[in-house]
Amino acid sequence: MSLNIAIIPARGGSKRLPNKNILPLAGKPLITWTIDAALESQLFDMVLVSTDSQDIADIAINAGATVPFLRPAQLANDTATTNDVITHMIEWVELHYRRVSRVTLLQPTSPLRDANNIKEAMALYEMKNALAVISVCELEHPIQYCNRLSENLSMEGFLPIAANRRSQELEPYYRLNGAIYIFDRKFVGKMSDIYSKGSIAYIMSKLKSVDIDDEFDFNMAEFIKNNCHHENKR
């Protein structure tokens, strides 16, 4: 049988928020929330962490994930892409185990995504016979209220007449939230093709869609973790 695996990419370096993947969030290292969610879902043959950091590796192994190696230097710099990291891990798995049929990418910077979200996204993948399922959430503010600014900061024509309505009357738009990517083996090595026919959106709540990039995001996630345990929406 082919493998259904989860990959959690966690580079050691972070310029905006140093060591963010292992910073303590609501009582445990950030990456541990994602490892726990993956393991709790009971969906995967392997939950793998790809990292260049021994500190991250030690924490991940202690949390129950598999860390088969530390990333080579060429996959630990600012030019390395997620596509490169995924391809490298899949090549290792298929060399040492057997062929992979399905990959789930779970970024550790989405600690509010839980096991139930992963299970719902996987169920959608199977129900729709999809090639990929990608998590999204509704934009926090209507995109119709957004525009570019000229150098002189003029607001002339900033808001089109068509958008001059109450926000609840405007068509909703959605954004990638970075929490869940489930995809067929065919996309390994060419992740840029994932947004194509056969790919389906899994809609999550905005409350669970915090993607940690800086200190503000981290503080927001911690506040939600500590104060919104009753939240059951996707």
PDB file of C-alpha atoms in Angstrom:
ATOM      1  CA  MET A   1       0.000   0.000   0.000  1.00  0.00           C
ATOM      2  CA  SER A   2       1.114   3.546  -0.706  1.00  0.00           C
ATOM      3  CA  LEU A   3       1.593   6.040   2.097  1.00  0.00           C
ATOM      4  CA  ASN A   4      -0.573   8.925   3.271  1.00  0.00           C
ATOM      5  CA  ILE A   5       1.807  11.299   5.046  1.00  0.00           C
ATOM      6  CA  ALA A   6       1.845  14.678   6.762  1.00  0.00           C
ATOM      7  CA  ILE A   7       4.809  17.033   6.423  1.00  0.00           C
ATOM      8  CA  ILE A   8       5.445  19.915   8.815  1.00  0.00           C
ATOM      9  CA  PRO A   9       8.156  22.296   7.505  1.00  0.00           C
ATOM     10  CA  ALA A  10       9.909  24.218  10.271  1.00  0.00           C
ATOM     11  CA  ARG A  11      13.029  26.199   9.453  1.00  0.00           C
ATOM     12  CA  GLY A  12      15.109  27.431  12.369  1.00  0.00           C
ATOM     13  CA  GLY A  13      15.707  30.951  11.102  1.00  0.00           C
ATOM     14  CA  SER A  14      13.019  33.637  11.294  1.00  0.00           C
ATOM     15  CA  LYS A  15      13.834  37.306  10.841  1.00  0.00           C
ATOM     16  CA  ARG A  16      10.563  38.889  11.925  1.00  0.00           C
ATOM     17  CA  LEU A  17      10.048  36.654  14.960  1.00  0.00           C
ATOM     18  CA  PRO A  18      13.252  34.811  15.964  1.00  0.00           C
ATOM     19  CA  ASN A  19      12.815  31.119  16.834  1.00  0.00           C
ATOM     20  CA  LYS A  20       9.082  31.433  16.257  1.00  0.00           C
ATOM     21  CA  ASN A  21       8.516  27.722  15.585  1.00  0.00           C
ATOM     22  CA  ILE A  22       9.524  26.826  19.145  1.00  0.00           C
ATOM     23  CA  LEU A  23       8.370  29.906  21.032  1.00  0.00           C
ATOM     24  CA  PRO A  24       6.053  28.924  23.896  1.00  0.00           C
ATOM     25  CA  LEU A  25       2.427  29.497  22.880  1.00  0.00           C
ATOM     26  CA  ALA A  26      -0.201  28.934  25.582  1.00  0.00           C
ATOM     27  CA  GLY A  27       2.096  26.576  27.452  1.00  0.00           C
ATOM     28  CA  LYS A  28       3.913  24.609  24.756  1.00  0.00           C
ATOM     29  CA  PRO A  29       6.221  25.202  21.777  1.00  0.00           C
ATOM     30  CA  LEU A  30       4.439  26.554  18.714  1.00  0.00           C
ATOM     31  CA  ILE A  31       5.241  23.564  16.485  1.00  0.00           C
ATOM     32  CA  THR A  32       3.804  21.155  19.048  1.00  0.00           C
ATOM     33  CA  TRP A  33       0.253  22.401  18.391  1.00  0.00           C
ATOM     34  CA  THR A  34       0.500  21.263  14.778  1.00  0.00           C
ATOM     35  CA  ILE A  35       2.157  17.936  15.613  1.00  0.00           C
ATOM     36  CA  ASP A  36      -0.546  17.222  18.196  1.00  0.00           C
ATOM     37  CA  ALA A  37      -3.308  18.041  15.695  1.00  0.00           C
ATOM     38  CA  ALA A  38      -1.786  15.771  13.041  1.00  0.00           C
ATOM     39  CA  LEU A  39      -1.350  12.855  15.437  1.00  0.00           C
ATOM     40  CA  GLU A  40      -4.777  13.322  17.006  1.00  0.00           C
ATOM     41  CA  SER A  41      -6.437  13.150  13.577  1.00  0.00           C
ATOM     42  CA  GLN A  42      -5.143   9.544  13.211  1.00  0.00           C
ATOM     43  CA  LEU A  43      -5.127   9.986   9.436  1.00  0.00           C
ATOM     44  CA  PHE A  44      -1.459   9.596   8.593  1.00  0.00           C
ATOM     45  CA  ASP A  45       0.971   6.740   8.197  1.00  0.00           C
ATOM     46  CA  MET A  46       3.763   9.159   9.095  1.00  0.00           C
ATOM     47  CA  VAL A  47       3.902  12.661  10.599  1.00  0.00           C
ATOM     48  CA  LEU A  48       7.229  14.103   9.447  1.00  0.00           C
ATOM     49  CA  VAL A  49       8.997  17.327  10.389  1.00  0.00           C
ATOM     50  CA  SER A  50      11.501  18.883   7.989  1.00  0.00           C
ATOM     51  CA  THR A  51      13.875  21.224   9.784  1.00  0.00           C
ATOM     52  CA  ASP A  52      17.463  22.454   9.794  1.00  0.00           C
ATOM     53  CA  SER A  53      17.415  23.048  13.560  1.00  0.00           C
ATOM     54  CA  GLN A  54      18.436  20.459  16.144  1.00  0.00           C
ATOM     55  CA  ASP A  55      16.386  22.312  18.776  1.00  0.00           C
ATOM     56  CA  ILE A  56      13.256  22.037  16.641  1.00  0.00           C
ATOM     57  CA  ALA A  57      14.060  18.405  15.852  1.00  0.00           C
ATOM     58  CA  ASP A  58      14.376  17.517  19.538  1.00  0.00           C
ATOM     59  CA  ILE A  59      11.057  19.169  20.400  1.00  0.00           C
ATOM     60  CA  ALA A  60       9.311  17.546  17.433  1.00  0.00           C
ATOM     61  CA  ILE A  61      10.586  14.065  18.297  1.00  0.00           C
ATOM     62  CA  ASN A  62       9.541  14.538  21.914  1.00  0.00           C
ATOM     63  CA  ALA A  63       6.046  15.476  20.683  1.00  0.00           C
ATOM     64  CA  GLY A  64       5.785  12.255  18.686  1.00  0.00           C
ATOM     65  CA  ALA A  65       6.753  13.320  15.166  1.00  0.00           C
ATOM     66  CA  THR A  66       9.394  11.701  12.965  1.00  0.00           C
ATOM     67  CA  VAL A  67      12.464  13.776  12.072  1.00  0.00           C
ATOM     68  CA  PRO A  68      14.543  11.560   9.784  1.00  0.00           C
ATOM     69  CA  PHE A  69      17.313  14.097   9.134  1.00  0.00           C
ATOM     70  CA  LEU A  70      18.294  17.746   9.385  1.00  0.00           C
ATOM     71  CA  ARG A  71      17.783  19.641   6.146  1.00  0.00           C
ATOM     72  CA  PRO A  72      20.856  20.174   3.981  1.00  0.00           C
ATOM     73  CA  ALA A  73      22.147  23.743   3.796  1.00  0.00           C
ATOM     74  CA  GLN A  74      20.657  24.432   0.358  1.00  0.00           C
ATOM     75  CA  LEU A  75      17.175  23.826   1.801  1.00  0.00           C
ATOM     76  CA  ALA A  76      17.714  25.982   4.863  1.00  0.00           C
ATOM     77  CA  ASN A  77      18.322  29.372   3.246  1.00  0.00           C
ATOM     78  CA  ASP A  78      15.973  32.186   2.216  1.00  0.00           C
ATOM     79  CA  THR A  79      15.784  31.000  -1.399  1.00  0.00           C
ATOM     80  CA  ALA A  80      14.585  27.459  -0.613  1.00  0.00           C
ATOM     81  CA  THR A  81      10.910  26.981  -1.429  1.00  0.00           C
ATOM     82  CA  THR A  82       8.219  24.831   0.139  1.00  0.00           C
ATOM     83  CA  ASN A  83       8.161  22.913  -3.133  1.00  0.00           C
ATOM     84  CA  ASP A  84      11.871  22.084  -2.678  1.00  0.00           C
ATOM     85  CA  VAL A  85      11.376  20.983   0.922  1.00  0.00           C
ATOM     86  CA  ILE A  86       8.371  18.777   0.117  1.00  0.00           C
ATOM     87  CA  THR A  87      10.150  17.173  -2.843  1.00  0.00           C
ATOM     88  CA  HIS A  88      13.230  16.429  -0.750  1.00  0.00           C
ATOM     89  CA  MET A  89      11.166  14.755   1.990  1.00  0.00           C
ATOM     90  CA  ILE A  90       9.096  12.683  -0.444  1.00  0.00           C
ATOM     91  CA  GLU A  91      12.241  11.455  -2.176  1.00  0.00           C
ATOM     92  CA  TRP A  92      13.622  10.331   1.186  1.00  0.00           C
ATOM     93  CA  VAL A  93      10.395   8.562   2.206  1.00  0.00           C
ATOM     94  CA  GLU A  94      10.100   6.744  -1.111  1.00  0.00           C
ATOM     95  CA  LEU A  95      13.747   5.703  -0.994  1.00  0.00           C
ATOM     96  CA  HIS A  96      13.509   4.267   2.530  1.00  0.00           C
ATOM     97  CA  TYR A  97       9.878   3.111   2.713  1.00  0.00           C
ATOM     98  CA  ARG A  98       7.473   2.989  -0.232  1.00  0.00           C
ATOM     99  CA  ARG A  99       5.599   5.207  -2.644  1.00  0.00           C
ATOM    100  CA  VAL A 100       3.571   8.115  -1.305  1.00  0.00           C
ATOM    101  CA  SER A 101       0.068   8.616  -2.692  1.00  0.00           C
ATOM    102  CA  ARG A 102      -1.110  11.640  -0.712  1.00  0.00           C
ATOM    103  CA  VAL A 103       0.643  14.511   1.059  1.00  0.00           C
ATOM    104  CA  THR A 104      -0.744  16.870   3.687  1.00  0.00           C
ATOM    105  CA  LEU A 105       1.281  20.015   4.312  1.00  0.00           C
ATOM    106  CA  LEU A 106       0.679  21.484   7.774  1.00  0.00           C
ATOM    107  CA  GLN A 107       2.538  24.687   8.543  1.00  0.00           C
ATOM    108  CA  PRO A 108       3.475  25.148  12.217  1.00  0.00           C
ATOM    109  CA  THR A 109       2.574  28.835  11.991  1.00  0.00           C
ATOM    110  CA  SER A 110      -1.131  27.868  12.015  1.00  0.00           C
ATOM    111  CA  PRO A 111      -1.520  26.634  15.612  1.00  0.00           C
ATOM    112  CA  LEU A 112      -5.281  27.231  15.800  1.00  0.00           C
ATOM    113  CA  ARG A 113      -6.014  24.622  13.130  1.00  0.00           C
ATOM    114  CA  ASP A 114      -6.956  21.451  14.988  1.00  0.00           C
ATOM    115  CA  ALA A 115      -7.459  17.734  14.359  1.00  0.00           C
ATOM    116  CA  ASN A 116     -11.106  18.247  13.503  1.00  0.00           C
ATOM    117  CA  ASN A 117     -10.169  20.728  10.762  1.00  0.00           C
ATOM    118  CA  ILE A 118      -7.714  18.220   9.295  1.00  0.00           C
ATOM    119  CA  LYS A 119     -10.321  15.448   9.375  1.00  0.00           C
ATOM    120  CA  GLU A 120     -12.947  17.651   7.736  1.00  0.00           C
ATOM    121  CA  ALA A 121     -10.524  18.697   5.004  1.00  0.00           C
ATOM    122  CA  MET A 122      -9.551  15.063   4.356  1.00  0.00           C
ATOM    123  CA  ALA A 123     -13.206  14.015   4.240  1.00  0.00           C
ATOM    124  CA  LEU A 124     -13.823  16.756   1.669  1.00  0.00           C
ATOM    125  CA  TYR A 125     -10.846  15.511  -0.365  1.00  0.00           C
ATOM    126  CA  GLU A 126     -12.321  12.032  -0.479  1.00  0.00           C
ATOM    127  CA  MET A 127     -15.950  13.075  -0.966  1.00  0.00           C
ATOM    128  CA  LYS A 128     -15.081  15.328  -3.914  1.00  0.00           C
ATOM    129  CA  ASN A 129     -12.518  12.858  -5.293  1.00  0.00           C
ATOM    130  CA  ALA A 130     -10.268  15.921  -5.385  1.00  0.00           C
ATOM    131  CA  LEU A 131      -6.684  16.254  -6.519  1.00  0.00           C
ATOM    132  CA  ALA A 132      -6.112  18.823  -3.785  1.00  0.00           C
ATOM    133  CA  VAL A 133      -7.872  20.518  -0.884  1.00  0.00           C
ATOM    134  CA  ILE A 134      -6.609  23.914   0.264  1.00  0.00           C
ATOM    135  CA  SER A 135      -7.820  25.765   3.352  1.00  0.00           C
ATOM    136  CA  VAL A 136      -9.143  29.306   3.041  1.00  0.00           C
ATOM    137  CA  CYS A 137     -11.066  31.803   5.126  1.00  0.00           C
ATOM    138  CA  GLU A 138     -13.214  34.796   4.327  1.00  0.00           C
ATOM    139  CA  LEU A 139     -11.344  38.106   4.084  1.00  0.00           C
ATOM    140  CA  GLU A 140     -11.467  40.110   7.291  1.00  0.00           C
ATOM    141  CA  HIS A 141     -12.551  43.211   5.328  1.00  0.00           C
ATOM    142  CA  PRO A 142     -14.305  43.476   1.938  1.00  0.00           C
ATOM    143  CA  ILE A 143     -11.787  43.536  -0.902  1.00  0.00           C
ATOM    144  CA  GLN A 144     -14.059  46.076  -2.604  1.00  0.00           C
ATOM    145  CA  TYR A 145     -12.885  48.576   0.038  1.00  0.00           C
ATOM    146  CA  CYS A 146      -9.251  48.127  -0.997  1.00  0.00           C
ATOM    147  CA  ASN A 147      -7.216  49.918  -3.648  1.00  0.00           C
ATOM    148  CA  ARG A 148      -3.709  51.129  -4.432  1.00  0.00           C
ATOM    149  CA  LEU A 149      -2.453  54.583  -3.437  1.00  0.00           C
ATOM    150  CA  SER A 150      -0.517  56.948  -5.642  1.00  0.00           C
ATOM    151  CA  GLU A 151       2.678  58.615  -4.413  1.00  0.00           C
ATOM    152  CA  ASN A 152       0.781  61.780  -3.487  1.00  0.00           C
ATOM    153  CA  LEU A 153      -1.650  59.702  -1.336  1.00  0.00           C
ATOM    154  CA  SER A 154      -4.690  61.011  -3.238  1.00  0.00           C
ATOM    155  CA  MET A 155      -7.965  59.238  -2.431  1.00  0.00           C
ATOM    156  CA  GLU A 156      -9.526  60.310  -5.741  1.00  0.00           C
ATOM    157  CA  GLY A 157     -11.334  57.306  -7.219  1.00  0.00           C
ATOM    158  CA  PHE A 158     -10.176  55.070  -4.364  1.00  0.00           C
ATOM    159  CA  LEU A 159     -13.612  53.580  -3.802  1.00  0.00           C
ATOM    160  CA  PRO A 160     -15.510  52.501  -6.931  1.00  0.00           C
ATOM    161  CA  ILE A 161     -19.157  53.483  -6.994  1.00  0.00           C
ATOM    162  CA  ALA A 162     -20.124  49.799  -7.110  1.00  0.00           C
ATOM    163  CA  ALA A 163     -18.443  49.231  -3.747  1.00  0.00           C
ATOM    164  CA  ASN A 164     -20.201  52.163  -2.072  1.00  0.00           C
ATOM    165  CA  ARG A 165     -22.584  49.850  -0.244  1.00  0.00           C
ATOM    166  CA  ARG A 166     -22.898  48.264   3.172  1.00  0.00           C
ATOM    167  CA  SER A 167     -20.325  45.511   3.706  1.00  0.00           C
ATOM    168  CA  GLN A 168     -23.003  42.846   4.165  1.00  0.00           C
ATOM    169  CA  GLU A 169     -24.294  43.592   0.655  1.00  0.00           C
ATOM    170  CA  LEU A 170     -20.945  42.902  -0.981  1.00  0.00           C
ATOM    171  CA  GLU A 171     -19.915  39.543  -2.421  1.00  0.00           C
ATOM    172  CA  PRO A 172     -17.537  37.749  -0.014  1.00  0.00           C
ATOM    173  CA  TYR A 173     -13.941  37.044  -1.039  1.00  0.00           C
ATOM    174  CA  TYR A 174     -11.632  34.415   0.411  1.00  0.00           C
ATOM    175  CA  ARG A 175      -7.909  34.191   1.094  1.00  0.00           C
ATOM    176  CA  LEU A 176      -5.451  31.367   1.613  1.00  0.00           C
ATOM    177  CA  ASN A 177      -4.927  30.908   5.346  1.00  0.00           C
ATOM    178  CA  GLY A 178      -1.910  28.574   5.116  1.00  0.00           C
ATOM    179  CA  ALA A 179      -3.308  25.990   7.531  1.00  0.00           C
ATOM    180  CA  ILE A 180      -3.957  22.870   5.414  1.00  0.00           C
ATOM    181  CA  TYR A 181      -2.826  21.665   1.994  1.00  0.00           C
ATOM    182  CA  ILE A 182      -3.805  18.126   0.999  1.00  0.00           C
ATOM    183  CA  PHE A 183      -2.672  17.017  -2.432  1.00  0.00           C
ATOM    184  CA  ASP A 184      -2.048  14.084  -4.711  1.00  0.00           C
ATOM    185  CA  ARG A 185       1.502  12.802  -5.296  1.00  0.00           C
ATOM    186  CA  LYS A 186       1.359  14.232  -8.833  1.00  0.00           C
ATOM    187  CA  PHE A 187       1.916  17.754  -7.447  1.00  0.00           C
ATOM    188  CA  VAL A 188       5.205  16.901  -5.736  1.00  0.00           C
ATOM    189  CA  GLY A 189       7.909  18.871  -7.498  1.00  0.00           C
ATOM    190  CA  LYS A 190       5.387  21.209  -9.128  1.00  0.00           C
ATOM    191  CA  MET A 191       3.408  22.791  -6.310  1.00  0.00           C
ATOM    192  CA  SER A 192       2.683  25.825  -8.482  1.00  0.00           C
ATOM    193  CA  ASP A 193       0.153  23.660 -10.355  1.00  0.00           C
ATOM    194  CA  ILE A 194      -1.933  22.990  -7.265  1.00  0.00           C
ATOM    195  CA  TYR A 195      -4.385  25.827  -7.945  1.00  0.00           C
ATOM    196  CA  SER A 196      -6.072  24.141 -10.873  1.00  0.00           C
ATOM    197  CA  LYS A 197      -9.053  22.026 -11.880  1.00  0.00           C
ATOM    198  CA  GLY A 198      -9.641  19.325  -9.309  1.00  0.00           C
ATOM    199  CA  SER A 199      -8.540  21.496  -6.361  1.00  0.00           C
ATOM    200  CA  ILE A 200     -11.216  22.280  -3.768  1.00  0.00           C
ATOM    201  CA  ALA A 201     -11.420  24.936  -1.044  1.00  0.00           C
ATOM    202  CA  TYR A 202     -11.946  23.979   2.576  1.00  0.00           C
ATOM    203  CA  ILE A 203     -13.420  27.004   4.358  1.00  0.00           C
ATOM    204  CA  MET A 204     -12.249  27.682   7.918  1.00  0.00           C
ATOM    205  CA  SER A 205     -13.358  30.331  10.381  1.00  0.00           C
ATOM    206  CA  LYS A 206     -11.298  33.492  10.634  1.00  0.00           C
ATOM    207  CA  LEU A 207     -10.765  32.747  14.319  1.00  0.00           C
ATOM    208  CA  LYS A 208      -8.827  29.575  13.453  1.00  0.00           C
ATOM    209  CA  SER A 209      -6.968  31.146  10.535  1.00  0.00           C
ATOM    210  CA  VAL A 210      -4.254  33.152  12.292  1.00  0.00           C
ATOM    211  CA  ASP A 211      -0.983  32.586  10.401  1.00  0.00           C
ATOM    212  CA  ILE A 212       1.936  33.633  12.579  1.00  0.00           C
ATOM    213  CA  ASP A 213       4.461  35.843  10.812  1.00  0.00           C
ATOM    214  CA  ASP A 214       5.294  38.455  13.429  1.00  0.00           C
ATOM    215  CA  GLU A 215       4.835  39.303  17.093  1.00  0.00           C
ATOM    216  CA  PHE A 216       1.341  40.736  16.557  1.00  0.00           C
ATOM    217  CA  ASP A 217       0.157  37.459  14.986  1.00  0.00           C
ATOM    218  CA  PHE A 218       1.759  35.472  17.799  1.00  0.00           C
ATOM    219  CA  ASN A 219       0.042  37.558  20.480  1.00  0.00           C
ATOM    220  CA  MET A 220      -3.268  37.231  18.653  1.00  0.00           C
ATOM    221  CA  ALA A 221      -2.950  33.434  18.482  1.00  0.00           C
ATOM    222  CA  GLU A 222      -2.056  33.239  22.161  1.00  0.00           C
ATOM    223  CA  PHE A 223      -5.030  35.398  23.116  1.00  0.00           C
ATOM    224  CA  ILE A 224      -7.376  33.154  21.129  1.00  0.00           C
ATOM    225  CA  LYS A 225      -5.837  29.998  22.596  1.00  0.00           C
ATOM    226  CA  ASN A 226      -6.257  31.294  26.118  1.00  0.00           C
ATOM    227  CA  ASN A 227      -9.699  32.847  25.762  1.00  0.00           C
ATOM    228  CA  CYS A 228     -11.692  31.112  23.026  1.00  0.00           C
ATOM    229  CA  HIS A 229     -11.719  27.422  23.948  1.00  0.00           C
ATOM    230  CA  HIS A 230     -15.473  27.306  23.356  1.00  0.00           C
ATOM    231  CA  GLU A 231     -15.008  28.086  19.647  1.00  0.00           C
ATOM    232  CA  ASN A 232     -16.282  25.126  17.628  1.00  0.00           C
ATOM    233  CA  LYS A 233     -16.715  26.664  14.211  1.00  0.00           C
ATOM    234  CA  ARG A 234     -14.468  25.700  11.328  1.00  0.00           C
TER     235      ARG A 234
END
